[in-house]
PDB file of C-alpha atoms in Angstrom:
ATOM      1  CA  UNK E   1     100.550  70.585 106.688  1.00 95.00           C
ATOM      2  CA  UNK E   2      99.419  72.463 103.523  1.00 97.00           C
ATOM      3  CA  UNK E   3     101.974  73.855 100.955  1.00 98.00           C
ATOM      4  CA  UNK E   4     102.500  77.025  99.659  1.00 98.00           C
ATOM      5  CA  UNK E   5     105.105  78.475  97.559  1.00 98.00           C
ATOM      6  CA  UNK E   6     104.891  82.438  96.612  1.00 98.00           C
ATOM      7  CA  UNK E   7     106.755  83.586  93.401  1.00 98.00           C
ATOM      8  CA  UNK E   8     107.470  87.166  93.976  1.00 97.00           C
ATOM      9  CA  UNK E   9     110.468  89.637  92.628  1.00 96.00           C
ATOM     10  CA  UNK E  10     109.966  91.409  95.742  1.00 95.00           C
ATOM     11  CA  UNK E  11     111.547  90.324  98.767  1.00 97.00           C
ATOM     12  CA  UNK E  12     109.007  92.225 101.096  1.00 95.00           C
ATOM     13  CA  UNK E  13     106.252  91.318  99.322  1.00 94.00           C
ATOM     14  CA  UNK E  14     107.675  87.298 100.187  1.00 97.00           C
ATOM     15  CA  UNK E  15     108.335  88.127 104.181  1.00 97.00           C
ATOM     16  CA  UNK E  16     105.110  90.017 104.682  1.00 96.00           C
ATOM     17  CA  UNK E  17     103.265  86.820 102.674  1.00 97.00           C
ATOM     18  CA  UNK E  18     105.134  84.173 104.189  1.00 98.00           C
ATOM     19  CA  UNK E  19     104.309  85.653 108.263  1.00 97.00           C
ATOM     20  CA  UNK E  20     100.772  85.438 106.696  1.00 97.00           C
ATOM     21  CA  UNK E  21     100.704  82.247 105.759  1.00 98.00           C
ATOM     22  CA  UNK E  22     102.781  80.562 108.482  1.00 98.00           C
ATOM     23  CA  UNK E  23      99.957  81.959 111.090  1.00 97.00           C
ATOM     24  CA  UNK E  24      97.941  80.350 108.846  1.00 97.00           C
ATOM     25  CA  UNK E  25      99.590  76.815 108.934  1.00 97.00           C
ATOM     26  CA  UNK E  26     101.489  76.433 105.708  1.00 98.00           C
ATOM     27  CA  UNK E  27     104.438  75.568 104.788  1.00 98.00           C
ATOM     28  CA  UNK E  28     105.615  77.882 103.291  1.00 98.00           C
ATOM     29  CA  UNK E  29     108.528  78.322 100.010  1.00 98.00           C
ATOM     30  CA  UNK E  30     109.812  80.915  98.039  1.00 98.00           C
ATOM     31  CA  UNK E  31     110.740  82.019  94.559  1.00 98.00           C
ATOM     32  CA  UNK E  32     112.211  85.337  93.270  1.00 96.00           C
ATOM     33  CA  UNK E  33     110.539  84.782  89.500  1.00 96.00           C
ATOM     34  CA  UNK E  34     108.675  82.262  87.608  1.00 96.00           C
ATOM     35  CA  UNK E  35     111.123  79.919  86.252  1.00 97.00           C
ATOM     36  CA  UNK E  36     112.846  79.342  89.722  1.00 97.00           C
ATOM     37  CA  UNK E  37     108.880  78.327  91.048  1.00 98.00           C
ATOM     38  CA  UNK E  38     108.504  76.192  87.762  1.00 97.00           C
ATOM     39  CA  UNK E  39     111.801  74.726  88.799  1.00 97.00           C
ATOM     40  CA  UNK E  40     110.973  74.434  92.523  1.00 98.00           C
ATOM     41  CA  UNK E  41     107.601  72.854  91.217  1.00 98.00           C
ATOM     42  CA  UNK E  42     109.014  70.601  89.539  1.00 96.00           C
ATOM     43  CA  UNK E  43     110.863  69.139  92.587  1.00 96.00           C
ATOM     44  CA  UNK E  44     107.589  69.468  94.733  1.00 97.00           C
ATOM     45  CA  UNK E  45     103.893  70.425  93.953  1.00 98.00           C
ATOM     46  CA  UNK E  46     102.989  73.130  96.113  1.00 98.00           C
ATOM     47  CA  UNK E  47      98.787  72.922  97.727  1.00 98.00           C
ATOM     48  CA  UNK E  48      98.645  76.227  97.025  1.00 98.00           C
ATOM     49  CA  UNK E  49     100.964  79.336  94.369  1.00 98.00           C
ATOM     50  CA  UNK E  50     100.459  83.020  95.558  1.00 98.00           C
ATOM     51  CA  UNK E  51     102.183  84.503  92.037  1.00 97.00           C
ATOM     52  CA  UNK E  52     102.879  87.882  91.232  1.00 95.00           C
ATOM     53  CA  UNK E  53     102.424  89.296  87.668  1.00 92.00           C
ATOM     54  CA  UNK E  54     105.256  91.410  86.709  1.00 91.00           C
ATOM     55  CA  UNK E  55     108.576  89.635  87.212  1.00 94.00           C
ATOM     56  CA  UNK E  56     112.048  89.164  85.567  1.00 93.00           C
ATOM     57  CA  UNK E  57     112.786  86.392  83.246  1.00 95.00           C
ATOM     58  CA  UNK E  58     109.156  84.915  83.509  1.00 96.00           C
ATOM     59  CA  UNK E  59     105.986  86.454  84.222  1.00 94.00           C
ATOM     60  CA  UNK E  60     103.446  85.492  86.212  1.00 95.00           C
ATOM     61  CA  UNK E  61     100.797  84.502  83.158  1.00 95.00           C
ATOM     62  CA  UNK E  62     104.160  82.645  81.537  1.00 96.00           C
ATOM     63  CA  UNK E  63     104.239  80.606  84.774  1.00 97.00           C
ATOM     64  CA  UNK E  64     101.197  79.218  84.874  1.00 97.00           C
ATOM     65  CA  UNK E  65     100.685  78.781  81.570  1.00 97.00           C
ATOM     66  CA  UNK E  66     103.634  76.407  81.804  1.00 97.00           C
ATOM     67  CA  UNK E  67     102.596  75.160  84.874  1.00 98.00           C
ATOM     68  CA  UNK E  68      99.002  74.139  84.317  1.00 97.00           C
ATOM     69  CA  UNK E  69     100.431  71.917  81.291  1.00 96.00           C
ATOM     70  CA  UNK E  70     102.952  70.301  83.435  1.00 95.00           C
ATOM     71  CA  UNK E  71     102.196  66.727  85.209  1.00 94.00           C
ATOM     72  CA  UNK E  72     100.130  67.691  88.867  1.00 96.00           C
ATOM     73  CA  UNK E  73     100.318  71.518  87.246  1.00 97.00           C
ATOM     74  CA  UNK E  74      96.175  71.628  88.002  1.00 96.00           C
ATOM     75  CA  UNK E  75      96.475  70.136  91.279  1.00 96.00           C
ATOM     76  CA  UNK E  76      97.701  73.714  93.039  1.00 98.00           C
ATOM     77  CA  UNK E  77      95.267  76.526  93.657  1.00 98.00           C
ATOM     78  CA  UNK E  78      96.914  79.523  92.098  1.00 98.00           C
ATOM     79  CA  UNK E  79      96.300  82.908  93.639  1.00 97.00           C
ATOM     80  CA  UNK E  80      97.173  86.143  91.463  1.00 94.00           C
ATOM     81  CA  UNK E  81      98.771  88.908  93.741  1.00 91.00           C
ATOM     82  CA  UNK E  82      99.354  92.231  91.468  1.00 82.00           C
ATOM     83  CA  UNK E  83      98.570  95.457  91.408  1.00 84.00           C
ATOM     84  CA  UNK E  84      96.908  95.270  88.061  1.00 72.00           C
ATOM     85  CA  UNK E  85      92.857  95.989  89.273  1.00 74.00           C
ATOM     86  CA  UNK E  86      91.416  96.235  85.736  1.00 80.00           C
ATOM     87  CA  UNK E  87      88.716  93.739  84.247  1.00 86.00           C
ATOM     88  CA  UNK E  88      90.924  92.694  81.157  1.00 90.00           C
ATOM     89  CA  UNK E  89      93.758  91.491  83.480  1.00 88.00           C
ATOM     90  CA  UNK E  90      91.542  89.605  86.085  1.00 88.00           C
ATOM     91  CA  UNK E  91      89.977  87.900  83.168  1.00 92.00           C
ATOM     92  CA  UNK E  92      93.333  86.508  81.346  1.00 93.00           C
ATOM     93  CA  UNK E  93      94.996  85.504  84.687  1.00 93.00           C
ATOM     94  CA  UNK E  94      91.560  83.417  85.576  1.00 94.00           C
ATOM     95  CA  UNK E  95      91.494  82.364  81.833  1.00 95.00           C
ATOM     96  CA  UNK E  96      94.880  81.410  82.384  1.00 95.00           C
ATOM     97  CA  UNK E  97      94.450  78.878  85.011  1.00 97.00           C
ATOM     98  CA  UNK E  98      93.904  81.589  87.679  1.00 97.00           C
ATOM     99  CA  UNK E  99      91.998  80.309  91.343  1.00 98.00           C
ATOM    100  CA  UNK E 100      91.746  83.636  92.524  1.00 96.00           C
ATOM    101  CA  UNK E 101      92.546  87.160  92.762  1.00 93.00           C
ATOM    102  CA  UNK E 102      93.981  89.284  95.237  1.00 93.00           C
ATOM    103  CA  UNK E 103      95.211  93.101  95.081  1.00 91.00           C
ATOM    104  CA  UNK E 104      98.626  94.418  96.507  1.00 90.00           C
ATOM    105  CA  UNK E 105      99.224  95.549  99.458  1.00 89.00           C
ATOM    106  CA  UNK E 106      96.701  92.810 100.928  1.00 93.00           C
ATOM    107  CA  UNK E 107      96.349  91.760 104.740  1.00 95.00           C
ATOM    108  CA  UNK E 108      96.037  88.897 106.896  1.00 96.00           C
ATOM    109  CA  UNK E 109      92.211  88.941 106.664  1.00 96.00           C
ATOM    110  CA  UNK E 110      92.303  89.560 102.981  1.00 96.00           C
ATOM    111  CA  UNK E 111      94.378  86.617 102.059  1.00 96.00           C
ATOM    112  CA  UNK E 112      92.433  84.362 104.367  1.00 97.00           C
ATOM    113  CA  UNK E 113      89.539  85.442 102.880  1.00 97.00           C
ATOM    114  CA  UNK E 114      90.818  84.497  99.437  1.00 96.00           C
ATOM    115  CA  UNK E 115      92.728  81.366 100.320  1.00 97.00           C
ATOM    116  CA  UNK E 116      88.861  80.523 101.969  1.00 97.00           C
ATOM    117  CA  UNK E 117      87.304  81.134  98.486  1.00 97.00           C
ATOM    118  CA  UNK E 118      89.776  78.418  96.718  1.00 97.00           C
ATOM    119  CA  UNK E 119      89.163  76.101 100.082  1.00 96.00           C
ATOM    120  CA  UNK E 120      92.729  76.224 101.544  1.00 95.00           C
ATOM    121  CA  UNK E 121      92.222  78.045 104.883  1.00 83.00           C
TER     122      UNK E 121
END
């Protein structure tokens, strides 16, 4: 069964993902800002990060920043979920170790779609 661990300050944002993704198969973890999913990382690689941008104590580009330099930190397919649309942000997340992009409030479809795109659904 595939992994997935979603870093996200918001706890609705984590339910509505995590019903998503179990529907999808995964297994699915959660983290309430970026240096609890470094730590929970750490313990166990995820197949697959849906990260959010703004959060408390780390952000999403500080996470996988760290991440990616980490030991089995390029093995996960990282998927951006923000509200942040504009061209200069989608180009440092993906310059930042970024798999993909998706835009809040997504759907079912739309995060299949995406997971699709980085082969994980």
């Amino acid at each position: 069964m595939k992994t997935c661990l979603i870093v996200d300050d918001s706890r609705v944002i984590r339910k509505v993902s995590r019903h998503i993704l179990e529907t999808l198969g995964f297994s699915v973890d959660e983290a309430e800002n970026g240096q609890e999913g470094l730590n929970k990382c750490m313990e166990s690689m995820p197949d697959v990060v849906l990260l959010d941008w703004n959060m408390p104590v780390m952000t999403g580009i500080e996470f996988i920043t760290q991440l990616r330099q980490r030991d089995g930190g390029d093995k996960p397919k990282v998927v951006f979920c923000t509200t942040e649309n504009d061209v200069a942000h989608i180009r440092e997340a993906i310059s930042a170790g970024a798999d993909e992009y998706v835009m809040k409030p997504f759907d079912h479809e739309t995060l299949q779609i995406k997971l699709q795109l980085v082969g994980m659904a």
